């Protein structure tokens, strides 16, 4: 009998919350072109799960750093926190 697996288990990353993950039907390269053209976002391809985890951790560290900065200087202008959104496509699937 086939066992049901979650998407994160199928991707091999069931230890991590991928709530912000986007599954795409097109090739990652095609998605990159559209995202860059319409949203002017920085894109990286050929990343590993560890890259996503490290970038996500860095974003949370920046949130905490800004929280501390606001406590001491409430009027200070701070840059937006950059977040990572992984795009996944199953290999050999539509």
Coordinates of N, CA and C in Angstrom, one line a residue:
X1 N 0.8 -1.2 0.0 CA 0.0 0.0 0.0 C 0.9 1.2 0.0
X2 N 0.6 2.2 -0.8 CA 1.3 3.4 -0.9 C 1.0 4.3 0.3
X3 N 2.1 4.9 0.8 CA 2.0 5.8 2.0 C 1.9 7.2 1.5
X4 N 1.0 8.0 2.1 CA 0.9 9.4 1.7 C 2.1 10.2 2.4
X5 N 2.8 11.0 1.6 CA 3.9 11.8 2.1 C 3.5 13.3 1.9
X6 N 4.0 14.1 2.8 CA 3.8 15.5 2.7 C 4.7 16.1 1.6
X7 N 4.4 17.3 1.1 CA 5.3 17.9 0.1 C 6.7 18.0 0.6
X8 N 6.9 18.4 1.8 CA 8.2 18.6 2.3 C 9.0 17.3 2.4
X9 N 8.3 16.2 2.7 CA 8.9 14.9 2.7 C 9.4 14.5 1.3
X10 N 8.5 14.8 0.4 CA 8.8 14.5 -1.0 C 10.0 15.3 -1.5
X11 N 10.1 16.5 -1.0 CA 11.3 17.3 -1.4 C 12.5 17.0 -0.6
X12 N 12.4 16.2 0.4 CA 13.5 15.8 1.2 C 13.9 16.9 2.3
X13 N 12.9 17.7 2.7 CA 13.2 18.7 3.6 C 12.1 18.8 4.7
X14 N 11.7 17.6 5.2 CA 10.6 17.6 6.2 C 11.0 18.2 7.5
X15 N 12.2 18.4 7.8 CA 12.6 19.0 9.1 C 12.4 20.5 9.1
X16 N 12.1 21.1 7.9 CA 12.0 22.6 7.8 C 10.6 23.0 7.4
X17 N 10.2 24.1 7.9 CA 8.9 24.6 7.6 C 9.0 25.4 6.2
X18 N 8.3 24.9 5.2 CA 8.4 25.5 3.9 C 7.0 26.1 3.6
X19 N 6.5 26.8 4.5 CA 5.2 27.4 4.3 C 5.2 28.4 3.2
X20 N 6.3 29.0 3.0 CA 6.5 30.1 1.9 C 6.9 29.5 0.6
X21 N 7.0 28.2 0.5 CA 7.4 27.5 -0.7 C 6.4 27.6 -1.8
X22 N 6.8 27.8 -3.0 CA 6.0 27.8 -4.2 C 6.3 26.7 -5.1
X23 N 5.4 25.8 -5.4 CA 5.6 24.8 -6.4 C 5.3 25.3 -7.7
X24 N 6.1 25.1 -8.7 CA 5.9 25.7 -10.1 C 5.8 24.6 -11.1
X25 N 5.1 24.8 -12.1 CA 4.9 23.8 -13.2 C 6.0 24.1 -14.3
X26 N 6.3 25.4 -14.5 CA 7.3 25.8 -15.5 C 8.7 25.5 -15.0
X27 N 9.6 25.6 -15.9 CA 11.0 25.4 -15.4 C 11.4 26.6 -14.5
X28 N 12.3 26.3 -13.6 CA 12.8 27.3 -12.7 C 13.4 28.5 -13.5
X29 N 14.1 28.3 -14.6 CA 14.6 29.3 -15.4 C 13.5 30.2 -15.9
X30 N 12.4 29.7 -16.4 CA 11.3 30.5 -16.9 C 10.7 31.3 -15.8
X31 N 10.5 30.7 -14.7 CA 10.0 31.4 -13.5 C 10.9 32.6 -13.1
X32 N 12.2 32.3 -13.1 CA 13.2 33.4 -12.8 C 13.0 34.6 -13.8
X33 N 12.8 34.4 -15.0 CA 12.7 35.4 -16.0 C 11.5 36.3 -15.7
X34 N 10.3 35.6 -15.4 CA 9.1 36.4 -15.1 C 9.2 37.1 -13.8
X35 N 9.8 36.5 -12.8 CA 9.9 37.2 -11.5 C 10.8 38.4 -11.6
X36 N 12.0 38.3 -12.3 CA 12.9 39.4 -12.5 C 12.2 40.5 -13.3
X37 N 11.5 40.1 -14.3 CA 10.9 41.1 -15.2 C 9.8 41.9 -14.5
X38 N 8.9 41.3 -13.8 CA 7.8 41.9 -13.2 C 8.0 42.5 -11.8
X39 N 8.9 41.8 -11.0 CA 9.0 42.2 -9.6 C 10.4 42.8 -9.2
X40 N 11.3 42.7 -10.2 CA 12.7 43.2 -9.9 C 13.3 42.7 -8.7
X41 N 13.1 41.4 -8.4 CA 13.7 40.7 -7.3 C 15.0 40.0 -7.6
X42 N 15.9 39.9 -6.6 CA 17.1 39.1 -6.8 C 16.8 37.6 -6.8
X43 N 17.3 36.9 -7.8 CA 17.0 35.5 -7.9 C 18.3 34.7 -8.0
X44 N 18.2 33.5 -7.4 CA 19.3 32.6 -7.4 C 18.8 31.2 -7.8
X45 N 19.5 30.6 -8.7 CA 19.0 29.2 -9.1 C 20.1 28.3 -8.6
X46 N 19.8 27.0 -8.7 CA 20.7 26.0 -8.3 C 21.1 26.0 -6.8
X47 N 20.2 26.5 -6.0 CA 20.4 26.6 -4.6 C 20.0 25.3 -3.9
X48 N 20.6 25.1 -2.8 CA 20.4 23.9 -2.0 C 19.5 24.2 -0.8
X49 N 18.9 23.3 -0.2 CA 18.1 23.5 0.9 C 18.8 24.3 2.0
X50 N 20.1 24.0 2.2 CA 20.9 24.6 3.2 C 21.0 26.1 2.9
X51 N 21.1 26.5 1.6 CA 21.1 27.9 1.3 C 19.8 28.6 1.7
X52 N 18.7 28.0 1.5 CA 17.4 28.6 1.9 C 17.4 28.7 3.5
X53 N 17.8 27.7 4.2 CA 17.8 27.7 5.6 C 18.7 28.8 6.1
X54 N 19.9 28.9 5.6 CA 20.8 30.0 6.0 C 20.3 31.4 5.8
X55 N 19.7 31.6 4.6 CA 19.1 32.9 4.3 C 17.9 33.2 5.2
X56 N 17.1 32.2 5.4 CA 15.9 32.4 6.3 C 16.4 32.8 7.7
X57 N 17.4 32.1 8.2 CA 18.0 32.4 9.5 C 18.5 33.8 9.6
X58 N 19.2 34.2 8.5 CA 19.7 35.6 8.4 C 18.6 36.6 8.5
X59 N 17.5 36.3 7.8 CA 16.4 37.3 7.9 C 15.8 37.4 9.3
X60 N 15.7 36.3 10.0 CA 15.2 36.4 11.3 C 16.1 37.1 12.3
X61 N 17.5 36.9 12.1 CA 18.4 37.6 12.8 C 18.3 39.1 12.6
X62 N 18.1 39.5 11.3 CA 17.9 40.9 11.0 C 16.6 41.5 11.7
X63 N 15.5 40.7 11.7 CA 14.3 41.1 12.4 C 14.6 41.4 13.9
X64 N 15.4 40.5 14.5 CA 15.7 40.7 15.9 C 16.6 42.0 16.1
X65 N 17.6 42.1 15.2 CA 18.5 43.3 15.3 C 17.7 44.6 15.1
X66 N 16.7 44.6 14.2 CA 15.9 45.8 14.1 C 15.0 46.0 15.3
X67 N 14.5 45.0 15.8 CA 13.7 45.1 17.0 C 14.5 45.8 18.2
X68 N 15.7 45.3 18.3 CA 16.6 45.9 19.4 C 16.9 47.4 19.0
X69 N 17.1 47.7 17.8 CA 17.4 49.1 17.4 C 16.2 50.0 17.6
X70 N 15.0 49.5 17.4 CA 13.8 50.3 17.6 C 13.6 50.6 19.1
X71 N 14.1 49.7 20.0 CA 13.9 49.9 21.4 C 14.8 51.1 21.8
X72 N 16.0 51.2 21.3 CA 16.9 52.3 21.7 C 16.7 53.6 20.9
X73 N 16.2 53.4 19.6 CA 16.0 54.6 18.8 C 14.8 54.4 18.0
X74 N 13.6 54.7 18.6 CA 12.3 54.4 18.0 C 12.1 55.2 16.6
X75 N 12.8 56.3 16.5 CA 12.6 57.1 15.2 C 13.5 56.7 14.1
X76 N 14.4 55.8 14.4 CA 15.4 55.4 13.4 C 14.7 54.7 12.2
X77 N 15.1 55.1 11.0 CA 14.6 54.5 9.8 C 15.4 53.2 9.5
X78 N 14.8 52.1 9.3 CA 15.5 50.8 9.0 C 15.1 50.3 7.7
X79 N 16.0 49.6 7.0 CA 15.7 49.0 5.7 C 14.8 47.8 5.9
X80 N 14.1 47.5 4.8 CA 13.2 46.3 4.9 C 14.0 45.1 5.0
X81 N 13.4 44.1 5.7 CA 14.0 42.8 5.9 C 13.8 42.0 4.6
X82 N 14.9 41.4 4.1 CA 14.8 40.6 2.9 C 14.4 39.2 3.3
X83 N 13.4 38.6 2.6 CA 13.0 37.3 2.9 C 13.2 36.4 1.7
X84 N 13.3 35.1 1.9 CA 13.6 34.1 0.9 C 12.3 33.4 0.6
X85 N 12.0 33.2 -0.7 CA 10.8 32.4 -1.0 C 11.3 31.3 -2.1
X86 N 11.4 30.1 -1.7 CA 11.9 29.1 -2.6 C 10.9 28.7 -3.6
X87 N 11.3 28.5 -4.8 CA 10.5 27.9 -5.9 C 11.0 26.5 -6.2
X88 N 10.1 25.5 -6.1 CA 10.5 24.2 -6.3 C 9.7 23.6 -7.5
X89 N 10.4 22.7 -8.2 CA 9.7 21.9 -9.2 C 10.2 20.5 -9.1
X90 N 9.2 19.6 -9.1 CA 9.6 18.2 -9.0 C 10.3 17.8 -10.3
X91 N 11.4 17.1 -10.1 CA 12.2 16.7 -11.3 C 11.3 15.7 -12.1
X92 N 11.4 15.8 -13.4 CA 10.7 14.9 -14.3 C 9.1 14.9 -14.1
X93 N 8.6 16.0 -13.6 CA 7.2 16.1 -13.5 C 6.7 17.4 -14.2
X94 N 5.4 17.4 -14.5 CA 4.9 18.7 -15.2 C 4.6 19.7 -14.1

